[in-house]
Amino acid sequence: MENTGIASSNRKTSRWLLLFVVGMFGFGYALIPLYDVFCEIVGVNGKGIQIDTSNQSLAINRDRTIAVEFTGSIMGGLPWDFSPAKKVFVHPGETVRVAYLATNLASTDVTGKAVPSISPTKATRYFIKAECFCFNNQTLAADEQKEMPLVFKVDNDIPESVKTITLSYAFFRAEETEAGDTSS
Amino acid sequence: MTATTADHHDDHHDHHPSGIGRWLFSTNHKDIGTMYLWFSFCMFIIGGLMALIVRAELFMPGLQLVTPHFFNQMTTNHALIMIFGAAMPVFVGLANWQIPMMIGAPDMALPRLNNWSFWLLPPAFTLLIGSLFSPGGAPAGGWTMYPPLSIQTGMGMDMAILAMHMMGISSIMGSINIIATILNMRAPGMHLMKMPMFVWTWLITAFLLVTSIPVLAGAITMLLTDRHFGTQFFDAAGGGDPVMFQHIFWFFGHPEVYILILPAFGVISQVIPTFSRKPLFGYSSMVFAVAAIAFLSFIVWAHHMYTVGMPLAGELFFMYSTMLISIPTGVKIFNWVATMWRGSMTFETPMLYAIGTVFLFSIGGFSGLMLAITPSDFQYHDTYFVVAHFHYVIFGGTITGAFCAVYYWLPKWTGHMYDEKLGKIHFWLTVIGMNITFFPQHFLGLAGMPRRIPDYSLQFTEFNMMSTGGALLLGLSQILFLYIVMKAIKGGEKATDQVWDGAEGLEWTLPSPPPAHTFTTPPLVK
């Protein structure tokens, strides 16, 4: 009699624990959207850059000048040359257009995708992009050279301590899928 | 009642095949415990040989014995085999043997599941070790399997991922079994706060396992689907992020560290009172300290990745929460010292190992505090200082804790006293070998020698030579351990039921060796 009592409570305990294990497996997957949300809140990992394609103009603060530097790198498997734009000095609110230059060194069409990152991270959410080659996959024909335009402005509320912003792009080879577009 | 006892008696006969069947189909916690212990010893030797290959290559600067790729396979598999094959199973083996005897239960709660938990391990490790012979070799990107490298390597990685899944399932089932045993099978009168500390630490460890292993399973499943099924969890080109893997991995990885050490804490909390002939000082504070360590282990993971570029607030949070762990750990260390204080101490081998564990773990704890400090970690990150630190914790804490447990309970298991003189020699050789191996690595790390690299600058030569010499001594001493255990199994001075004259607890009321089935009628705990 007592033994069956123990057996049933063992079954009950195991069932609860199994449910918990399945829940924790799900939690591992739930960390992925949570991670994106977290990155956006703290403005790391290229997440949290403002996108505003409406082209509405902001008040320009001529009293402040911020240096914006550009870097770019090519990740393995992408047969491209990628040179960054020159450093520019901007006033907060001013709309600026710069361009990276990408060259396809291969003799076939190649598609790439650029992933941005901003340093220092506290500047991320004050950086507003109106137009960027990183919004879409970019395809270069064999030996094609192409300007990669970027139109941006810096928000007036950017903290006083930020004097220089560095924008970095890592260009990856985009997987050629059936749909031909893997942009997220 | 009489009828049920008779029925059970018949059951036992049915479940007692002889020969290989006894082990293959075993549902007996003692036999399964024995298999776990032997299995982990085999893995300890294999993982140790891999470490010796690493150390042999590092004896001199330049490349002498192995190719860098094989060197990397050795470091990676040494870690995987030692962590998942030696350190975890040895304590599951101890849990199997001891927990039912310590709480007055006839067996584990789910004996058939127990059999399966164990028998998943040999195929898992065959698969992992087999990956060495696959095209492209075994995983060589470190046991942490960081993408993007782990997504780009050959099929050895897939074999390792499947092996990890099997080990994970084994650990999860083992933990469910241990939790069910402890919660449901205690003898009447054995309240939670009367349980021996080893049982307490295992209860909490099992909860850590069921919480963290599924997260690891998720992470490596994502790796697998990234590799083969077109998902892009960790592929930046597809909107994923390799750093995210590090977060998920260490959310498992840090609790894993405590999974390895807490049962060893439990063992020495049994051994020190026995040989001090005093009850454990501050029992309830010990229980709460273990629970606090377990809780904190889930909120400190990013201290393994200070250099990935976290916001300042994040680095501060992880630094302070990590340092907070030293408080409950300090409570435990002071309680052990207070237990010894004014006790009538004797220094048999288990006691030597217990004191050695406290001592060596404390060194590892202090170097851990140094690594917890974010600005200095930027200097120490991925250097030999880290290697020295976690070997003091895992060898100095976990493995010496396991040796301590084996010497302590071996007379109970075999019915024979082990050779005390040889035991003491084994202790001193192990502790001296361990310190010669790992202490110089602190200096190497502080001087900037990176880990996981088969070559080094000339100025690091002397300390590396010392370290390799120590490793050889440490490795060879383990042959002596095998001999001592074999000798005790074969014969020796007859052990009494109580074995040690300060030993208290239900397992010491049983005969040495205990019959196959014990506590079929539960004892009454006053």
XYZ file of C-alpha atoms in Angstrom:
710
model
C 0.000 0.000 0.000
C 2.675 2.436 1.071
C 4.847 1.399 -1.859
C 2.189 2.328 -4.411
C 1.941 5.711 -2.682
C 5.652 6.282 -3.204
C 5.453 5.071 -6.794
C 2.685 7.512 -7.626
C 4.487 10.421 -6.001
C 7.628 9.439 -7.932
C 5.630 9.558 -11.140
C 4.219 12.925 -10.196
C 7.647 14.374 -9.351
C 9.123 13.061 -12.603
C 6.257 14.492 -14.631
C 6.719 17.936 -13.125
C 10.456 17.837 -13.643
C 10.084 16.664 -17.233
C 7.708 19.538 -17.891
C 10.236 21.890 -16.334
C 13.018 20.487 -18.545
C 10.907 21.036 -21.660
C 10.189 24.562 -20.430
C 13.904 25.275 -19.968
C 14.621 23.966 -23.475
C 12.054 26.472 -24.718
C 13.619 29.156 -22.552
C 16.899 28.648 -24.438
C 15.063 29.537 -27.642
C 13.172 32.375 -25.959
C 16.542 33.959 -25.148
C 16.922 34.834 -28.836
C 14.073 37.345 -29.165
C 14.862 38.505 -25.616
C 18.457 39.127 -26.656
C 17.370 41.315 -29.572
C 15.047 43.282 -27.320
C 17.828 43.715 -24.780
C 20.323 44.840 -27.429
C 17.844 47.350 -28.725
C 17.211 48.766 -25.257
C 20.893 49.242 -24.476
C 21.811 50.074 -28.072
C 24.532 47.487 -28.643
C 25.242 45.201 -31.525
C 24.074 47.601 -34.242
C 20.572 47.288 -32.875
C 18.755 50.467 -31.962
C 20.041 52.624 -34.832
C 17.143 54.894 -35.763
C 15.756 54.560 -39.254
C 13.818 57.515 -40.608
C 13.269 57.595 -44.344
C 10.776 60.490 -44.184
C 13.568 63.044 -44.816
C 12.018 65.571 -42.481
C 14.620 68.104 -41.451
C 15.732 68.691 -37.895
C 16.944 71.921 -36.319
C 20.679 72.142 -36.913
C 22.890 72.882 -33.950
C 25.866 74.737 -35.417
C 27.566 75.060 -32.025
C 28.513 71.409 -31.904
C 30.625 69.413 -34.277
C 30.881 65.656 -34.120
C 33.410 63.622 -36.048
C 31.954 60.578 -37.770
C 34.421 57.901 -38.850
C 33.735 54.939 -41.075
C 35.292 51.520 -41.199
C 34.382 48.445 -43.132
C 35.456 44.863 -43.261
C 34.898 41.937 -45.553
C 34.030 38.651 -43.889
C 35.351 35.329 -45.175
C 33.922 34.029 -48.436
C 33.038 37.377 -49.982
C 35.403 38.140 -52.896
C 34.990 41.900 -52.642
C 37.029 44.940 -51.988
C 35.300 47.374 -49.674
C 36.669 50.817 -48.896
C 35.060 53.051 -46.319
C 34.009 56.670 -46.719
C 36.316 59.428 -45.472
C 35.846 60.852 -42.005
C 33.316 63.699 -41.915
C 32.502 66.421 -39.408
C 28.819 67.007 -38.884
C 26.574 69.278 -36.844
C 23.738 67.553 -35.006
C 20.584 67.721 -37.124
C 22.430 68.113 -40.406
C 21.694 65.571 -43.145
C 24.886 64.117 -44.602
C 25.487 61.828 -47.543
C 28.582 59.647 -47.799
C 29.419 56.585 -49.816
C 31.470 53.421 -49.368
C 32.984 51.901 -52.445
C 32.578 48.193 -53.140
C 34.271 46.243 -55.915
C 33.472 42.693 -56.938
C 36.760 40.912 -57.611
C 35.104 37.717 -58.790
C 34.074 36.915 -62.324
C 30.503 36.074 -61.310
C 27.623 37.938 -59.730
C 27.947 37.973 -55.946
C 25.432 39.118 -53.362
C 26.484 40.537 -50.032
C 24.834 41.893 -46.942
C 26.257 44.538 -44.617
C 25.717 44.446 -40.858
C 26.268 47.729 -38.985
C 27.697 48.480 -35.594
C 28.248 51.788 -33.804
C 30.811 52.806 -31.248
C 30.437 54.193 -28.613
C 27.244 52.290 -27.908
C 25.634 55.235 -26.151
C 25.590 57.071 -29.514
C 23.614 54.295 -31.213
C 20.119 55.493 -30.615
C 20.959 59.068 -31.656
C 22.183 57.977 -35.053
C 19.438 58.315 -37.645
C 19.743 56.682 -41.053
C 17.603 57.866 -43.932
C 19.154 55.657 -46.558
C 21.637 52.839 -46.291
C 23.053 50.113 -48.474
C 22.707 47.895 -45.432
C 18.918 47.933 -45.638
C 19.015 45.464 -48.539
C 21.186 42.777 -50.020
C 23.576 44.212 -52.573
C 24.432 42.358 -55.761
C 27.505 43.232 -57.772
C 28.018 41.897 -61.266
C 31.374 40.415 -62.219
C 34.122 43.037 -61.776
C 31.529 45.690 -61.046
C 32.439 48.660 -58.884
C 29.622 50.400 -57.110
C 29.089 53.268 -54.687
C 27.288 52.244 -51.539
C 25.413 55.326 -50.354
C 24.572 56.204 -46.798
C 22.446 59.189 -45.772
C 22.287 59.956 -42.082
C 21.934 62.583 -39.432
C 22.808 62.795 -35.766
C 20.063 63.625 -33.289
C 20.315 66.900 -31.352
C 19.894 65.105 -28.039
C 23.142 63.156 -28.380
C 25.043 63.314 -25.043
C 27.639 66.084 -24.758
C 30.379 63.562 -24.055
C 30.175 62.047 -27.541
C 32.763 63.773 -29.731
C 33.421 60.999 -32.218
C 31.172 58.293 -33.605
C 32.569 55.305 -35.446
C 30.316 53.431 -37.816
C 31.453 50.024 -38.885
C 30.071 47.655 -41.494
C 30.860 43.997 -41.822
C 30.013 42.736 -45.289
C 28.949 39.090 -45.394
C 28.274 36.928 -48.362
C 24.503 36.492 -48.473
C 23.303 32.950 -48.878
C 21.731 32.596 -52.279
C 18.303 31.308 -51.409
C 15.439 30.442 -53.731
C 13.763 33.744 -53.029
C 17.027 35.519 -53.740
C 16.626 37.833 -50.774
C 17.572 37.103 -47.200
C 17.350 40.591 -45.782
C 15.700 40.697 -42.431
C 2.721 -6.650 4.775
C 4.351 -10.063 5.040
C 2.922 -10.915 1.624
C 4.405 -7.816 0.008
C 7.792 -8.497 1.541
C 7.689 -12.050 0.169
C 6.694 -10.775 -3.271
C 9.536 -8.348 -3.258
C 11.904 -11.027 -2.208
C 10.972 -12.983 -5.327
C 11.353 -9.858 -7.448
C 14.893 -9.511 -6.302
C 15.764 -12.959 -7.474
C 14.314 -12.173 -10.882
C 16.349 -9.015 -11.152
C 19.616 -10.678 -10.414
C 21.026 -12.130 -13.602
C 24.637 -13.137 -13.412
C 27.518 -12.422 -15.762
C 27.311 -9.522 -18.183
C 23.528 -9.395 -17.795
C 23.956 -8.265 -14.195
C 25.492 -5.044 -15.516
C 23.600 -4.560 -18.774
C 20.136 -4.916 -17.255
C 20.958 -3.704 -13.768
C 18.411 -1.665 -11.902
C 20.364 -1.867 -8.665
C 21.634 1.498 -7.489
C 24.860 -0.014 -6.155
C 25.742 -1.793 -9.400
C 24.837 1.255 -11.471
C 26.884 3.409 -9.110
C 29.843 1.086 -9.573
C 29.494 1.284 -13.356
C 29.375 5.080 -13.219
C 32.528 5.142 -11.098
C 34.483 2.824 -13.405
C 33.239 4.637 -16.465
C 34.345 7.992 -15.118
C 37.735 6.540 -14.172
C 38.222 5.315 -17.765
C 37.312 8.759 -19.064
C 39.652 10.323 -16.491
C 42.504 8.243 -17.937
C 41.599 9.014 -21.574
C 41.155 12.716 -20.864
C 44.390 12.617 -18.864
C 46.298 11.096 -21.782
C 45.006 13.889 -24.000
C 46.231 16.415 -21.426
C 49.638 14.730 -21.424
C 49.836 15.077 -25.214
C 49.089 18.783 -24.789
C 51.703 19.118 -22.050
C 54.295 17.133 -24.014
C 53.924 19.488 -26.960
C 54.253 22.462 -24.622
C 57.411 21.113 -22.972
C 59.473 23.187 -25.374
C 58.733 26.171 -27.592
C 58.262 25.392 -31.255
C 56.309 22.536 -32.771
C 57.710 19.099 -31.978
C 55.228 16.302 -31.593
C 51.829 17.092 -33.042
C 50.329 19.376 -35.630
C 48.548 22.499 -34.363
C 45.239 21.076 -35.579
C 45.707 17.879 -33.588
C 46.839 19.932 -30.589
C 43.571 21.864 -30.783
C 41.598 18.625 -30.981
C 43.386 17.465 -27.837
C 42.638 20.606 -25.807
C 39.002 20.546 -26.906
C 38.397 16.871 -26.248
C 40.389 16.854 -23.025
C 37.902 19.412 -21.714
C 34.769 17.710 -23.039
C 35.836 14.283 -21.759
C 36.987 15.507 -18.354
C 33.906 17.637 -17.739
C 31.150 15.444 -19.159
C 32.863 12.069 -18.963
C 34.857 12.151 -15.730
C 33.797 14.926 -13.357
C 30.020 14.702 -13.820
C 29.596 10.889 -13.921
C 31.868 10.303 -10.930
C 29.484 12.260 -8.725
C 26.425 10.640 -10.285
C 28.084 7.337 -9.392
C 28.630 8.495 -5.824
C 25.031 9.720 -5.687
C 23.781 6.341 -6.880
C 25.760 4.447 -4.307
C 25.275 6.773 -1.387
C 22.008 8.681 -1.570
C 19.700 5.661 -1.064
C 21.917 4.394 1.757
C 22.161 7.831 3.361
C 18.415 8.547 3.378
C 17.321 4.998 4.165
C 15.743 4.187 0.795
C 15.773 0.700 -0.770
C 16.924 2.001 -4.167
C 16.667 4.992 -6.467
C 13.139 6.166 -7.229
C 13.234 5.182 -10.911
C 15.588 2.200 -11.242
C 14.989 1.428 -14.912
C 15.494 5.062 -15.897
C 18.690 4.834 -13.887
C 19.911 1.972 -16.071
C 19.175 3.960 -19.207
C 20.911 7.070 -17.836
C 24.101 5.120 -17.435
C 23.959 3.137 -20.663
C 23.565 6.305 -22.716
C 27.065 7.333 -21.669
C 29.248 4.674 -23.343
C 27.709 5.245 -26.814
C 27.885 9.019 -26.270
C 31.591 8.908 -25.574
C 32.264 6.377 -28.311
C 30.728 8.903 -30.661
C 32.747 11.776 -29.206
C 36.057 9.921 -29.250
C 35.150 8.462 -32.650
C 34.984 11.998 -34.024
C 38.793 11.999 -33.786
C 38.788 9.572 -36.703
C 36.223 11.396 -38.811
C 37.243 13.391 -41.877
C 38.500 16.738 -40.615
C 39.000 15.324 -37.139
C 37.288 16.001 -33.835
C 36.041 19.454 -32.864
C 39.074 21.643 -32.365
C 37.578 25.022 -31.594
C 37.524 24.674 -27.811
C 34.951 22.881 -25.642
C 32.803 26.021 -25.643
C 32.056 25.440 -29.356
C 31.818 29.113 -30.218
C 30.448 29.953 -33.646
C 31.308 30.943 -36.322
C 34.179 28.424 -36.123
C 31.960 25.599 -34.872
C 29.587 26.180 -37.777
C 32.394 25.975 -40.308
C 34.172 22.805 -39.134
C 33.720 19.242 -40.376
C 31.434 16.404 -39.413
C 33.344 15.777 -36.171
C 31.339 18.689 -34.788
C 28.052 16.949 -35.622
C 29.236 13.805 -33.866
C 30.200 15.880 -30.833
C 26.832 17.652 -30.827
C 24.959 14.342 -30.880
C 27.248 13.009 -28.151
C 26.522 16.091 -26.048
C 22.805 15.561 -26.540
C 23.111 12.006 -25.268
C 25.151 13.072 -22.250
C 22.622 15.802 -21.617
C 19.688 13.397 -21.693
C 21.618 11.095 -19.398
C 22.291 13.902 -16.906
C 18.720 15.159 -17.016
C 17.286 11.708 -16.370
C 19.839 11.099 -13.647
C 18.855 14.381 -12.003
C 15.126 13.693 -12.205
C 15.837 10.358 -10.564
C 17.925 11.917 -7.804
C 15.353 14.620 -7.076
C 12.513 12.069 -6.981
C 14.581 9.812 -4.708
C 15.430 12.575 -2.274
C 11.957 14.118 -2.191
C 9.906 10.912 -2.003
C 12.009 8.086 -0.638
C 13.429 9.373 2.641
C 13.064 7.128 5.677
C 10.422 8.194 8.199
C 11.821 10.919 10.434
C 14.445 12.051 7.893
C 13.256 15.630 7.509
C 14.826 17.813 4.834
C 16.865 19.694 7.412
C 18.143 16.413 8.863
C 19.542 15.152 5.579
C 23.294 14.622 5.312
C 25.041 17.503 3.491
C 26.031 15.264 0.584
C 22.342 14.617 -0.086
C 21.547 18.316 0.206
C 24.273 19.361 -2.211
C 23.104 16.724 -4.688
C 19.474 17.841 -4.443
C 20.533 21.370 -5.342
C 22.975 20.170 -8.007
C 20.204 18.116 -9.609
C 18.029 21.222 -9.791
C 20.925 23.088 -11.417
C 21.205 20.272 -13.953
C 17.536 20.171 -14.927
C 17.600 23.953 -15.287
C 20.818 24.422 -17.222
C 21.319 21.294 -19.362
C 18.148 21.914 -21.443
C 19.502 25.378 -22.274
C 22.747 23.797 -23.499
C 20.674 21.329 -25.492
C 18.896 24.284 -27.077
C 22.173 26.041 -27.891
C 23.765 23.027 -29.556
C 20.532 22.243 -31.414
C 20.716 25.772 -32.815
C 24.324 25.100 -33.848
C 23.214 21.932 -35.581
C 20.371 23.630 -37.454
C 22.678 26.515 -38.374
C 25.114 23.995 -39.791
C 22.671 21.920 -41.791
C 19.156 23.262 -41.926
C 19.632 26.847 -43.004
C 18.745 28.603 -39.762
C 20.822 31.670 -38.956
C 20.765 31.941 -35.190
C 24.472 32.693 -34.999
C 25.159 33.888 -38.533
C 25.522 37.665 -38.634
C 24.833 37.726 -42.374
C 21.372 36.345 -41.738
C 20.588 38.638 -38.827
C 21.917 36.266 -36.177
C 24.731 36.904 -33.776
C 27.655 34.708 -32.726
C 27.891 36.536 -29.389
C 24.381 35.346 -28.602
C 25.709 31.782 -28.584
C 28.170 32.803 -25.905
C 25.356 34.189 -23.774
C 23.237 31.061 -24.128
C 26.219 28.755 -23.685
C 27.399 30.454 -20.493
C 23.893 30.582 -19.113
C 24.430 26.828 -18.993
C 28.185 26.989 -18.522
C 28.362 28.865 -15.279
C 25.841 26.728 -13.365
C 27.818 23.799 -14.805
C 30.810 24.933 -12.765
C 28.725 24.618 -9.604
C 27.283 21.318 -10.796
C 30.860 20.100 -10.724
C 31.847 21.560 -7.374
C 28.757 21.372 -5.131
C 28.709 17.561 -4.729
C 32.407 17.762 -3.805
C 31.460 20.325 -1.154
C 28.909 17.781 0.044
C 31.535 15.056 0.307
C 33.935 17.103 2.384
C 31.040 18.224 4.585
C 30.657 14.521 5.441
C 34.344 13.736 5.793
C 35.568 16.672 7.890
C 33.067 16.060 10.750
C 33.927 12.334 10.723
C 37.648 12.838 11.204
C 37.230 15.829 13.504
C 34.800 13.781 15.604
C 32.462 16.748 15.834
C 29.153 17.512 14.131
C 29.344 19.827 11.124
C 29.551 23.437 12.261
C 26.632 25.564 11.052
C 24.592 22.908 9.246
C 21.697 25.164 8.272
C 24.020 27.955 7.137
C 25.718 25.353 4.913
C 22.378 24.448 3.328
C 21.519 28.085 2.705
C 25.013 28.799 1.390
C 24.660 26.020 -1.183
C 21.239 27.304 -2.204
C 22.599 30.865 -2.467
C 25.533 29.727 -4.620
C 23.105 27.841 -6.870
C 20.880 30.882 -7.281
C 23.764 33.258 -7.949
C 25.237 30.879 -10.517
C 22.393 31.792 -12.871
C 22.999 35.532 -12.892
C 26.763 35.759 -13.392
C 27.311 34.058 -16.756
C 28.644 37.031 -18.692
C 31.797 37.235 -16.548
C 33.144 34.640 -19.004
C 32.794 37.157 -21.811
C 33.786 40.578 -20.462
C 35.758 41.264 -23.631
C 32.913 40.854 -26.146
C 31.881 44.495 -25.809
C 29.181 44.789 -23.214
C 27.753 48.072 -21.931
C 29.522 49.354 -18.831
C 26.459 48.774 -16.653
C 26.408 45.136 -17.740
C 30.053 44.632 -16.897
C 29.536 46.204 -13.465
C 26.493 44.045 -12.793
C 28.319 40.844 -13.685
C 31.407 41.879 -11.758
C 29.532 42.609 -8.527
C 27.227 39.606 -8.750
C 30.232 37.357 -9.358
C 32.067 38.726 -6.363
C 28.927 38.191 -4.293
C 29.386 34.419 -4.721
C 32.462 34.594 -2.545
C 30.216 35.322 0.458
C 28.307 32.005 0.615
C 31.500 30.222 -0.470
C 33.361 31.898 2.374
C 30.608 30.784 4.769
C 31.254 27.205 3.727
C 35.021 27.429 4.035
C 34.836 29.017 7.480
C 32.300 26.393 8.579
C 34.676 23.603 7.562
C 37.508 25.270 9.409
C 35.263 25.785 12.445
C 34.292 22.108 12.316
C 37.959 21.162 12.568
C 38.593 23.703 15.335
C 39.309 21.844 18.574
C 38.152 18.571 17.100
C 40.087 15.406 17.872
C 41.415 15.213 14.357
C 43.107 12.294 12.700
C 44.542 12.404 9.223
C 43.544 9.315 7.322
C 43.601 9.613 3.521
C 39.991 10.877 3.153
C 40.684 13.628 5.686
C 43.913 14.587 3.917
C 41.961 14.830 0.688
C 39.213 16.874 2.355
C 41.702 19.381 3.724
C 43.504 19.368 0.370
C 40.232 20.133 -1.369
C 39.471 23.077 0.920
C 42.990 24.403 0.442
C 43.256 23.979 -3.339
C 39.703 25.131 -3.991
C 40.399 28.286 -1.983
C 43.378 29.077 -4.224
C 41.107 28.580 -7.244
C 38.459 30.730 -5.597
C 40.889 33.585 -5.051
C 42.181 33.507 -8.622
C 38.494 33.452 -9.617
C 37.998 36.686 -7.700
C 40.900 38.199 -9.625
C 39.231 37.155 -12.873
C 35.907 38.547 -11.699
C 37.327 42.073 -11.702
C 36.390 43.347 -15.152
C 39.338 45.653 -15.870
C 41.931 43.068 -14.847
C 40.070 40.333 -16.735
C 40.734 42.229 -19.939
C 44.386 41.421 -19.260
C 43.880 37.818 -18.055
C 41.230 36.775 -20.569
C 42.212 33.676 -22.580
C 45.624 33.400 -20.942
C 47.105 30.546 -18.934
C 45.961 32.360 -15.800
C 42.448 31.209 -16.628
C 43.719 27.670 -17.221
C 45.443 27.685 -13.830
C 42.313 29.074 -12.164
C 39.823 26.520 -13.414
C 42.188 23.600 -12.869
C 42.566 24.634 -9.228
C 38.780 24.664 -9.002
C 38.009 21.546 -11.011
C 41.027 19.394 -10.260
C 41.694 20.874 -6.824
C 38.018 20.962 -5.871
C 36.052 18.426 -7.869
C 38.560 15.665 -8.591
C 40.274 15.715 -5.194
C 36.753 15.809 -3.706
C 35.943 12.671 -5.690
C 39.157 10.961 -4.481
C 38.175 11.978 -0.948
C 34.762 10.329 -1.415
C 36.212 7.137 -2.878
C 38.688 6.668 0.003
C 35.977 7.514 2.520
C 33.368 5.076 1.243
C 35.584 2.411 -0.386
C 35.755 0.287 2.814
C 31.958 0.408 2.960
C 31.591 -0.640 -0.694
C 34.210 -3.394 -0.721
C 34.175 -4.490 2.911
C 37.957 -4.083 2.993
C 40.164 -1.281 4.229
C 42.341 0.160 1.486
C 46.099 0.334 2.054
C 46.396 3.451 4.213
C 50.093 3.950 3.558
C 49.667 3.796 -0.216
C 46.610 6.035 0.050
C 48.679 8.698 1.774
C 51.429 8.366 -0.848
C 48.797 8.768 -3.556
C 47.503 11.887 -1.823
C 50.903 13.543 -1.575
C 51.919 12.618 -5.129
C 48.631 13.948 -6.468
C 48.723 17.201 -4.527
C 52.392 17.867 -5.264
C 51.988 16.895 -8.928
C 48.910 19.061 -9.220
C 50.638 22.112 -7.771
C 53.755 21.697 -9.908
C 51.513 21.398 -12.951
C 49.171 24.273 -12.401
C 50.842 26.803 -10.120
C 53.427 27.953 -12.712
C 50.571 28.478 -15.157
C 49.472 31.466 -13.041
C 52.791 33.153 -13.775
C 52.647 32.197 -17.456
C 49.200 33.710 -17.740
C 50.113 36.910 -15.928
C 53.106 37.226 -18.254
C 50.759 36.957 -21.203
C 50.985 33.389 -22.521
C 47.739 32.691 -24.402
C 45.834 29.443 -23.882
C 45.015 26.895 -26.619
C 48.161 27.680 -28.640
C 50.722 24.899 -29.317
C 53.720 27.225 -29.475
C 55.022 30.004 -27.229
C 57.753 32.590 -26.823
C 61.096 31.540 -25.396
C 60.722 33.374 -22.094
C 57.917 30.996 -21.080
C 60.064 27.868 -21.426
C 61.058 27.166 -17.794
C 57.586 27.388 -16.328
C 56.197 25.239 -19.138
C 58.847 22.596 -18.483
C 57.909 22.569 -14.790
C 54.267 22.287 -15.686
C 54.856 19.348 -18.037
C 56.980 17.572 -15.429
C 54.246 18.030 -12.849
C 51.630 16.741 -15.272
C 53.622 13.566 -15.845
C 53.921 13.000 -12.089
C 50.228 13.719 -11.627
C 49.252 11.345 -14.428
C 51.481 8.475 -13.322
C 50.277 8.761 -9.704
C 46.820 7.747 -10.845
C 48.123 4.263 -11.686
C 48.796 3.958 -7.962
C 45.182 4.938 -7.292
C 43.956 2.160 -9.599
C 46.242 -0.290 -7.792
C 44.956 0.795 -4.344
C 41.327 0.373 -5.397
C 41.971 -3.011 -7.013
C 43.822 -4.163 -3.928
C 40.924 -3.160 -1.657
C 38.428 -4.954 -3.902
C 40.515 -8.144 -3.843
C 41.052 -8.211 -0.100
C 42.608 -6.512 2.857
C 41.821 -5.803 6.449
C 38.122 -6.409 7.129
C 36.206 -3.162 7.514
C 33.780 -2.784 10.391
C 30.225 -1.587 9.771
C 31.030 1.871 11.043
C 34.445 1.871 9.319
C 35.574 5.236 10.788
C 35.065 5.726 14.488
C 33.692 9.248 14.054
C 31.350 8.305 11.200
C 27.674 9.004 11.674
C 24.760 8.380 9.349
C 22.540 5.605 8.053
C 25.060 4.153 5.596
C 27.356 3.227 8.501
C 24.624 1.148 10.166
C 24.720 -1.264 7.217
C 27.159 -4.152 6.943
C 30.404 -3.629 4.998
C 30.018 -4.527 2.177
C 26.284 -3.889 2.115
C 24.097 -6.642 0.627
C 22.606 -5.972 -2.832
C 19.354 -4.788 -1.292
C 19.409 -2.566 1.761
C 16.722 -0.739 3.733
C 13.913 -2.790 2.156
C 12.113 -1.878 5.354
C 12.842 1.754 6.038
C 14.862 2.526 9.165
C 13.424 4.936 11.688
C 15.384 8.139 12.033
C 15.141 9.739 15.443
